[in-house]
Amino acid sequence: MQSGAARRACGYRWALFTLVVASLAWLSPTAEALDSQRRLTQCLRRIWQVQQGLPQATIFSVRQTADGYLWLGTQTGLVRFDGVQFTSIRGRGDVSLENAWIHDLCEDTTGRLWVATDGDGLIRLQAGHDARRFGIADGLPSNNIRALVCDQAGALWVGTDRGLARLDDDRIVVVDRDQGPGNAAVFALCQAPDGTIWSGGRSNQLSSFRAGHWSRHALAELPADAAVHALLAAADGTLWAGTSVGLVRYQQGHTQRFTRADGLADDQVYALATGHGGVLWVGTKDGFCRLEHGEFECFRSRDGLSQSTVYTLCEDREGSLWVGTKHGLNEFVDRRTIPFTTSEGLPSNNTGPVCEDRDGGVWVGTLDAGLARYDGRRFSAVTQADGLPSNRVLALAGGQGPSLWVGTDHGLCRLENGRVAQTFTMRDGLPSDTVHSICHDPQGALWVGTAAGLAELRDGRFVAPAGQPSSPGLSIQSLVNCRWGLLAAARGGKLYRCTQRKIEEFSHRGLDSQDIDAFYNDADGLLWIGTRGSGLLLLDGDKAFRFTVKDGLYDDDIFGIIADDRGDMWMACSKGIFSVNRAQLRELAAGRSRTLKSSPFSPTDALRTIECTEGVQPGVWRMRDGRIWFSTIHGLLVIDPAHLHRDLPPTAVLVEDMIVNGQSQGSRPIAALPPGQNNIEFRYTALSFVSAARIAFRYRLEGFDRDWIAAGARREAFYTNLPPGGYRFRVMARGVDGTENEAASPVAFTVLPHFYQRRWFIPLCCAVAVLLAWGSVQLRVRQVRRQMRAVLAERTRIARELHDTLMQGFSGVTMEMQALSARIPASPERGTLDEIIRDAGVCLREARHSLMGLRTPRSEHSSLATDIAQAARQMADPRDIRLKLRLNETPRSLAPDVQYNLLRIAQEAVSNAVRHSRAASIEVALDCTPRELSLSVKDDGVGLATPDGRSEHAGHFGIVGMRERASDIGARFELASQPGQGTTVSVVLPRPAAGGTAPDDRQRG
């Protein structure tokens, strides 16, 4: 019991979901069924067969489920229909429905669909779950299931060819032979309003189950070998049984059988269904019937049914009737119009004038079958055999009392109480026997327009008005009594006015010559004129206005005009029927607008081409109930302007499927899609069957679309390469009545990003790039340091070698010269030798300074300016030369090799000035700007013979060395000198080079 309760709870949750999906439809007022005042032949019929996409044409069961879908049980499987597309249900999980022969379908109280098959057992379909099959192994009497019904307690009754079973909480109980049908075949099941379960099969007996007890009921009027194919319990307690020998009504133990003799289409009854208002639908082997008020109305294949044998009937929640036959699915829907043709009893479809008499009867003249009167249910005919001058009726007009005037091509007659009372021809004064129009003037006199002129009935004879032209071709097509008097329109474009029994040509400003076919004089005294090929004319006092196709009129051939109570003008034309708002016409005539909007009546509502009849008076008539009758070339068409739109339940809008990268996800909720799953297709539908093809959709993917996208009738939406993020798909449907409904459950989902699409990826890349750059700098610094250490090591080695060889030797030579000088007496030669010794000492000191620079790195606190000043003072002070220093500090970022070379250039330049220029003053300048670093040494000595210094003695390489050092650090070396004007040595180093490395270092790097 606990497991059963759990299953019930799950079922109830699913039922709640189903009710949410279909809440808009089921909480609203249900649409009415097919209008019982109309014949079935007047319904709009649609047929689906294999050519229209139906997978299998033989349909045994049609059911509409709570979500709004229509389900079809066919000979080869289960089909779901949304009004446009058929979807074959192949199966779910391990349960296959392919090629399953389906006898019956049933939806239980939890929204599950049960499928009765022939040989494949009982199958249960539940949304969001795999299907399950029940068969003999589960306790069913047989795998051949014939009928299903769900009782008020939620239990499912299963009729098989070997007896009856009851399924409750997946537990099957077989009904005992002694209690119920036993192992007899059960073909039909139903439940009465009081909860009684009825069953029938291959016998003339019925079984009923109520309050735990079974009872048997014999149908006395049926033979013993009869079979019960269908059962239906009506709301009033009546039980209807469709049998092999007719339709049986069983009530309180009494039976009544209906057969073909009673109007039933055929005695073999296969299907029963109830409709709104107590209507009973009966499906037979020769079409189906509607039983109402004790009368049968039948519809067979010769009336347009897809095939004679009707296996199933179903009335959906919009009031449409669905009929499944051996060869197709049929839908019957009330039209917005009511057609009357020979199928409804009209003598001929070639209709002419139409009008209403004072008793509410509708008179219709035909062009080949006389006159007919419609009393609200059927037509009665008056023909030439009944005294009518001709069966070609061209004009009708009401008379005094119950009389009716009828104009034909062979004279005029007057009908009294439906019988011909009097006839008039040319012998009675008519200008011609062909009568085109009839009209009464304000005094009550009768005027007749004929093919040869106008005439008035006086004292039993017709008299032509004074002044009427004697032209034999004066054919009066239409008449109207208006503010200008009696106007008569003649073929050829002439318009005449008859006042005081005199006729004259009517001229009006703006009224050109055109053929006039119809007049309409409205309540405001405006005269509307319909022409052949010239559009619509309006006469308003002394003004005339014309409206044509260029202004928005639907057609320029207008055969009839009438107005309704809603302010619309209805017109019959060569292209059918259309309406125009009267206020729009007045606005256009007043120049306050430039165009007008015509509303053509859709030909698809009549399922045929609509073309109204010309040359008959009147061709359109408004009845006292507000309905407008139009005469067409294929019968009559009735429109009720006040009820053009049916009151339908709101359309249920559903998203059927979400396809991700080609893989269907079904309708299950999806939280997130993996990275790369970003090509998405949505399939949606609207479950309305009245005008399914005319439903327009619009959708929006929130998070991607900025606005709604109009999709028209398309039921698919595609999105490719969606970026990562959260989305919500919404869809709305607009029905033919203009109302919009949105899907109750938008599809929400998230597209997950790849790792490189996440927010942290770009900052991480930037951090890695910075780290790589820092690492590269550190690596370069290490390389430079290694190079500098190598340079320092080499400098140390060179210093050691110089110290141990050259300087030691040089010191020894100096000491020997000093010893020699001590032994030589004072003389000029000794003075020369002492001078040489002093020069050698200076050179030795400079060499020691150079060695110290090679061996000892510069202090972090020393600078280039300090080093240059110190070196210059050491060389200038012993010679009593005035030294002027103008040295600015250089940036600490100056490369060591650059500083070293600049220092050596400065030393060499000062040394040359001290030793060779005989200068009295030397100026040393060091300047640093944002763009360059400059070093200059200027003396006021004797100068050089040549400015570039090429006249130096062999073996002297001071200037050449300075130039090479400048080139090594990327500096520009300049030497400026004039004889007797001193010498200036300058070095200019660009700042980027000043902060870089030596060219050799860069190349090595």
mmCIF file with all atom_site columns, C-alpha atoms in Angstrom, residues 294-408:
data_model
loop_
_atom_site.group_PDB
_atom_site.id
_atom_site.type_symbol
_atom_site.label_atom_id
_atom_site.label_alt_id
_atom_site.label_comp_id
_atom_site.label_asym_id
_atom_site.label_entity_id
_atom_site.label_seq_id
_atom_site.pdbx_PDB_ins_code
_atom_site.Cartn_x
_atom_site.Cartn_y
_atom_site.Cartn_z
_atom_site.occupancy
_atom_site.B_iso_or_equiv
_atom_site.pdbx_formal_charge
_atom_site.auth_seq_id
_atom_site.auth_comp_id
_atom_site.auth_asym_id
_atom_site.auth_atom_id
_atom_site.pdbx_PDB_model_num
ATOM 1   C CA . GLY A 1 294 ? -34.555 12.453 -32.153 1.00 0.00 ? 294 GLY A CA 1
ATOM 2   C CA . GLU A 1 295 ? -33.370 13.112 -35.736 1.00 0.00 ? 295 GLU A CA 1
ATOM 3   C CA . PHE A 1 296 ? -30.350 11.686 -37.545 1.00 0.00 ? 296 PHE A CA 1
ATOM 4   C CA . GLU A 1 297 ? -28.237 13.783 -39.876 1.00 0.00 ? 297 GLU A CA 1
ATOM 5   C CA . CYS A 1 298 ? -25.729 11.720 -41.793 1.00 0.00 ? 298 CYS A CA 1
ATOM 6   C CA . PHE A 1 299 ? -22.471 12.519 -43.549 1.00 0.00 ? 299 PHE A CA 1
ATOM 7   C CA . ARG A 1 300 ? -21.001 9.980  -45.929 1.00 0.00 ? 300 ARG A CA 1
ATOM 8   C CA . SER A 1 301 ? -18.110 9.617  -48.330 1.00 0.00 ? 301 SER A CA 1
ATOM 9   C CA . ARG A 1 302 ? -20.213 11.075 -51.133 1.00 0.00 ? 302 ARG A CA 1
ATOM 10  C CA . ASP A 1 303 ? -20.558 14.219 -49.010 1.00 0.00 ? 303 ASP A CA 1
ATOM 11  C CA . GLY A 1 304 ? -16.783 14.545 -48.653 1.00 0.00 ? 304 GLY A CA 1
ATOM 12  C CA . LEU A 1 305 ? -15.753 12.043 -45.958 1.00 0.00 ? 305 LEU A CA 1
ATOM 13  C CA . SER A 1 306 ? -12.311 10.513 -46.581 1.00 0.00 ? 306 SER A CA 1
ATOM 14  C CA . GLN A 1 307 ? -13.767 6.985  -46.466 1.00 0.00 ? 307 GLN A CA 1
ATOM 15  C CA . SER A 1 308 ? -17.005 5.292  -45.468 1.00 0.00 ? 308 SER A CA 1
ATOM 16  C CA . THR A 1 309 ? -15.961 3.241  -42.446 1.00 0.00 ? 309 THR A CA 1
ATOM 17  C CA . VAL A 1 310 ? -15.773 5.390  -39.299 1.00 0.00 ? 310 VAL A CA 1
ATOM 18  C CA . TYR A 1 311 ? -13.793 3.753  -36.488 1.00 0.00 ? 311 TYR A CA 1
ATOM 19  C CA . THR A 1 312 ? -13.497 6.616  -34.020 1.00 0.00 ? 312 THR A CA 1
ATOM 20  C CA . LEU A 1 313 ? -15.021 10.002 -33.143 1.00 0.00 ? 313 LEU A CA 1
ATOM 21  C CA . CYS A 1 314 ? -13.665 12.724 -30.878 1.00 0.00 ? 314 CYS A CA 1
ATOM 22  C CA . GLU A 1 315 ? -14.800 16.268 -30.094 1.00 0.00 ? 315 GLU A CA 1
ATOM 23  C CA . ASP A 1 316 ? -11.881 18.443 -28.967 1.00 0.00 ? 316 ASP A CA 1
ATOM 24  C CA . ARG A 1 317 ? -12.011 21.283 -26.451 1.00 0.00 ? 317 ARG A CA 1
ATOM 25  C CA . GLU A 1 318 ? -12.347 23.884 -29.249 1.00 0.00 ? 318 GLU A CA 1
ATOM 26  C CA . GLY A 1 319 ? -15.544 22.221 -30.448 1.00 0.00 ? 319 GLY A CA 1
ATOM 27  C CA . SER A 1 320 ? -14.117 20.628 -33.591 1.00 0.00 ? 320 SER A CA 1
ATOM 28  C CA . LEU A 1 321 ? -15.158 17.088 -34.483 1.00 0.00 ? 321 LEU A CA 1
ATOM 29  C CA . TRP A 1 322 ? -12.489 14.560 -35.454 1.00 0.00 ? 322 TRP A CA 1
ATOM 30  C CA . VAL A 1 323 ? -13.442 11.510 -37.456 1.00 0.00 ? 323 VAL A CA 1
ATOM 31  C CA . GLY A 1 324 ? -11.034 8.632  -38.037 1.00 0.00 ? 324 GLY A CA 1
ATOM 32  C CA . THR A 1 325 ? -11.807 6.376  -40.956 1.00 0.00 ? 325 THR A CA 1
ATOM 33  C CA . LYS A 1 326 ? -10.153 3.512  -42.779 1.00 0.00 ? 326 LYS A CA 1
ATOM 34  C CA . HIS A 1 327 ? -8.522  6.058  -45.050 1.00 0.00 ? 327 HIS A CA 1
ATOM 35  C CA . GLY A 1 328 ? -7.698  9.260  -43.242 1.00 0.00 ? 328 GLY A CA 1
ATOM 36  C CA . LEU A 1 329 ? -8.346  11.789 -40.508 1.00 0.00 ? 329 LEU A CA 1
ATOM 37  C CA . ASN A 1 330 ? -11.225 14.253 -40.934 1.00 0.00 ? 330 ASN A CA 1
ATOM 38  C CA . GLU A 1 331 ? -11.777 17.513 -39.067 1.00 0.00 ? 331 GLU A CA 1
ATOM 39  C CA . PHE A 1 332 ? -15.124 19.317 -38.992 1.00 0.00 ? 332 PHE A CA 1
ATOM 40  C CA . VAL A 1 333 ? -15.074 22.967 -37.919 1.00 0.00 ? 333 VAL A CA 1
ATOM 41  C CA . ASP A 1 334 ? -17.753 25.643 -37.928 1.00 0.00 ? 334 ASP A CA 1
ATOM 42  C CA . ARG A 1 335 ? -16.999 28.200 -40.619 1.00 0.00 ? 335 ARG A CA 1
ATOM 43  C CA . ARG A 1 336 ? -17.204 31.909 -40.095 1.00 0.00 ? 336 ARG A CA 1
ATOM 44  C CA . THR A 1 337 ? -19.702 31.714 -42.933 1.00 0.00 ? 337 THR A CA 1
ATOM 45  C CA . ILE A 1 338 ? -22.723 29.561 -43.625 1.00 0.00 ? 338 ILE A CA 1
ATOM 46  C CA . PRO A 1 339 ? -22.757 28.253 -47.208 1.00 0.00 ? 339 PRO A CA 1
ATOM 47  C CA . PHE A 1 340 ? -25.954 27.095 -48.848 1.00 0.00 ? 340 PHE A CA 1
ATOM 48  C CA . THR A 1 341 ? -25.652 24.879 -51.897 1.00 0.00 ? 341 THR A CA 1
ATOM 49  C CA . THR A 1 342 ? -27.517 21.985 -53.404 1.00 0.00 ? 342 THR A CA 1
ATOM 50  C CA . SER A 1 343 ? -26.134 19.889 -50.524 1.00 0.00 ? 343 SER A CA 1
ATOM 51  C CA . GLU A 1 344 ? -28.375 21.897 -48.191 1.00 0.00 ? 344 GLU A CA 1
ATOM 52  C CA . GLY A 1 345 ? -31.409 21.644 -50.509 1.00 0.00 ? 345 GLY A CA 1
ATOM 53  C CA . LEU A 1 346 ? -30.916 24.729 -52.723 1.00 0.00 ? 346 LEU A CA 1
ATOM 54  C CA . PRO A 1 347 ? -32.449 24.013 -56.174 1.00 0.00 ? 347 PRO A CA 1
ATOM 55  C CA . SER A 1 348 ? -29.282 25.212 -57.926 1.00 0.00 ? 348 SER A CA 1
ATOM 56  C CA . ASN A 1 349 ? -25.849 26.605 -57.065 1.00 0.00 ? 349 ASN A CA 1
ATOM 57  C CA . ASN A 1 350 ? -26.258 29.184 -59.854 1.00 0.00 ? 350 ASN A CA 1
ATOM 58  C CA . THR A 1 351 ? -27.906 31.712 -57.567 1.00 0.00 ? 351 THR A CA 1
ATOM 59  C CA . GLY A 1 352 ? -29.361 35.125 -58.401 1.00 0.00 ? 352 GLY A CA 1
ATOM 60  C CA . PRO A 1 353 ? -31.159 37.738 -56.276 1.00 0.00 ? 353 PRO A CA 1
ATOM 61  C CA . VAL A 1 354 ? -31.867 37.272 -52.574 1.00 0.00 ? 354 VAL A CA 1
ATOM 62  C CA . CYS A 1 355 ? -34.223 39.053 -50.149 1.00 0.00 ? 355 CYS A CA 1
ATOM 63  C CA . GLU A 1 356 ? -36.214 38.569 -46.939 1.00 0.00 ? 356 GLU A CA 1
ATOM 64  C CA . ASP A 1 357 ? -39.985 38.653 -46.593 1.00 0.00 ? 357 ASP A CA 1
ATOM 65  C CA . ARG A 1 358 ? -41.898 40.114 -43.661 1.00 0.00 ? 358 ARG A CA 1
ATOM 66  C CA . ASP A 1 359 ? -42.186 36.682 -41.970 1.00 0.00 ? 359 ASP A CA 1
ATOM 67  C CA . GLY A 1 360 ? -38.408 36.222 -41.866 1.00 0.00 ? 360 GLY A CA 1
ATOM 68  C CA . GLY A 1 361 ? -38.300 33.765 -44.744 1.00 0.00 ? 361 GLY A CA 1
ATOM 69  C CA . VAL A 1 362 ? -35.421 34.088 -47.181 1.00 0.00 ? 362 VAL A CA 1
ATOM 70  C CA . TRP A 1 363 ? -36.195 34.066 -50.897 1.00 0.00 ? 363 TRP A CA 1
ATOM 71  C CA . VAL A 1 364 ? -33.480 33.072 -53.318 1.00 0.00 ? 364 VAL A CA 1
ATOM 72  C CA . GLY A 1 365 ? -33.771 33.299 -57.052 1.00 0.00 ? 365 GLY A CA 1
ATOM 73  C CA . THR A 1 366 ? -31.648 31.010 -59.191 1.00 0.00 ? 366 THR A CA 1
ATOM 74  C CA . LEU A 1 367 ? -30.590 31.521 -62.775 1.00 0.00 ? 367 LEU A CA 1
ATOM 75  C CA . ASP A 1 368 ? -31.718 28.076 -63.945 1.00 0.00 ? 368 ASP A CA 1
ATOM 76  C CA . ALA A 1 369 ? -33.944 26.409 -61.320 1.00 0.00 ? 369 ALA A CA 1
ATOM 77  C CA . GLY A 1 370 ? -36.572 28.912 -60.325 1.00 0.00 ? 370 GLY A CA 1
ATOM 78  C CA . LEU A 1 371 ? -37.239 30.394 -56.905 1.00 0.00 ? 371 LEU A CA 1
ATOM 79  C CA . ALA A 1 372 ? -36.584 28.926 -53.434 1.00 0.00 ? 372 ALA A CA 1
ATOM 80  C CA . ARG A 1 373 ? -37.680 29.878 -49.935 1.00 0.00 ? 373 ARG A CA 1
ATOM 81  C CA . TYR A 1 374 ? -35.676 29.011 -46.827 1.00 0.00 ? 374 TYR A CA 1
ATOM 82  C CA . ASP A 1 375 ? -37.622 28.754 -43.575 1.00 0.00 ? 375 ASP A CA 1
ATOM 83  C CA . GLY A 1 376 ? -34.599 28.257 -41.326 1.00 0.00 ? 376 GLY A CA 1
ATOM 84  C CA . ARG A 1 377 ? -34.262 24.498 -41.773 1.00 0.00 ? 377 ARG A CA 1
ATOM 85  C CA . ARG A 1 378 ? -35.001 23.565 -45.379 1.00 0.00 ? 378 ARG A CA 1
ATOM 86  C CA . PHE A 1 379 ? -35.703 24.984 -48.817 1.00 0.00 ? 379 PHE A CA 1
ATOM 87  C CA . SER A 1 380 ? -38.948 24.826 -50.738 1.00 0.00 ? 380 SER A CA 1
ATOM 88  C CA . ALA A 1 381 ? -38.975 25.568 -54.463 1.00 0.00 ? 381 ALA A CA 1
ATOM 89  C CA . VAL A 1 382 ? -41.298 27.511 -56.807 1.00 0.00 ? 382 VAL A CA 1
ATOM 90  C CA . THR A 1 383 ? -40.546 26.791 -60.437 1.00 0.00 ? 383 THR A CA 1
ATOM 91  C CA . GLN A 1 384 ? -41.990 27.297 -63.860 1.00 0.00 ? 384 GLN A CA 1
ATOM 92  C CA . ALA A 1 385 ? -44.135 24.237 -63.195 1.00 0.00 ? 385 ALA A CA 1
ATOM 93  C CA . ASP A 1 386 ? -45.766 26.205 -60.356 1.00 0.00 ? 386 ASP A CA 1
ATOM 94  C CA . GLY A 1 387 ? -46.630 29.162 -62.621 1.00 0.00 ? 387 GLY A CA 1
ATOM 95  C CA . LEU A 1 388 ? -43.378 31.076 -62.550 1.00 0.00 ? 388 LEU A CA 1
ATOM 96  C CA . PRO A 1 389 ? -42.849 32.812 -65.918 1.00 0.00 ? 389 PRO A CA 1
ATOM 97  C CA . SER A 1 390 ? -39.298 31.418 -66.114 1.00 0.00 ? 390 SER A CA 1
ATOM 98  C CA . ASN A 1 391 ? -36.787 29.535 -64.030 1.00 0.00 ? 391 ASN A CA 1
ATOM 99  C CA . ARG A 1 392 ? -34.264 32.344 -64.579 1.00 0.00 ? 392 ARG A CA 1
ATOM 100 C CA . VAL A 1 393 ? -34.913 34.832 -61.792 1.00 0.00 ? 393 VAL A CA 1
ATOM 101 C CA . LEU A 1 394 ? -33.131 38.204 -62.137 1.00 0.00 ? 394 LEU A CA 1
ATOM 102 C CA . ALA A 1 395 ? -34.826 40.470 -59.565 1.00 0.00 ? 395 ALA A CA 1
ATOM 103 C CA . LEU A 1 396 ? -36.774 40.255 -56.289 1.00 0.00 ? 396 LEU A CA 1
ATOM 104 C CA . ALA A 1 397 ? -38.630 42.828 -54.187 1.00 0.00 ? 397 ALA A CA 1
ATOM 105 C CA . GLY A 1 398 ? -41.014 42.657 -51.286 1.00 0.00 ? 398 GLY A CA 1
ATOM 106 C CA . GLY A 1 399 ? -44.559 43.834 -51.737 1.00 0.00 ? 399 GLY A CA 1
ATOM 107 C CA . GLN A 1 400 ? -47.428 44.878 -49.551 1.00 0.00 ? 400 GLN A CA 1
ATOM 108 C CA . GLY A 1 401 ? -48.467 42.225 -47.064 1.00 0.00 ? 401 GLY A CA 1
ATOM 109 C CA . PRO A 1 402 ? -47.199 38.718 -47.786 1.00 0.00 ? 402 PRO A CA 1
ATOM 110 C CA . SER A 1 403 ? -46.646 39.361 -51.465 1.00 0.00 ? 403 SER A CA 1
ATOM 111 C CA . LEU A 1 404 ? -43.333 39.065 -53.307 1.00 0.00 ? 404 LEU A CA 1
ATOM 112 C CA . TRP A 1 405 ? -42.431 40.482 -56.720 1.00 0.00 ? 405 TRP A CA 1
ATOM 113 C CA . VAL A 1 406 ? -40.312 38.264 -58.943 1.00 0.00 ? 406 VAL A CA 1
ATOM 114 C CA . GLY A 1 407 ? -38.616 39.471 -62.101 1.00 0.00 ? 407 GLY A CA 1
ATOM 115 C CA . THR A 1 408 ? -37.525 36.901 -64.676 1.00 0.00 ? 408 THR A CA 1
#
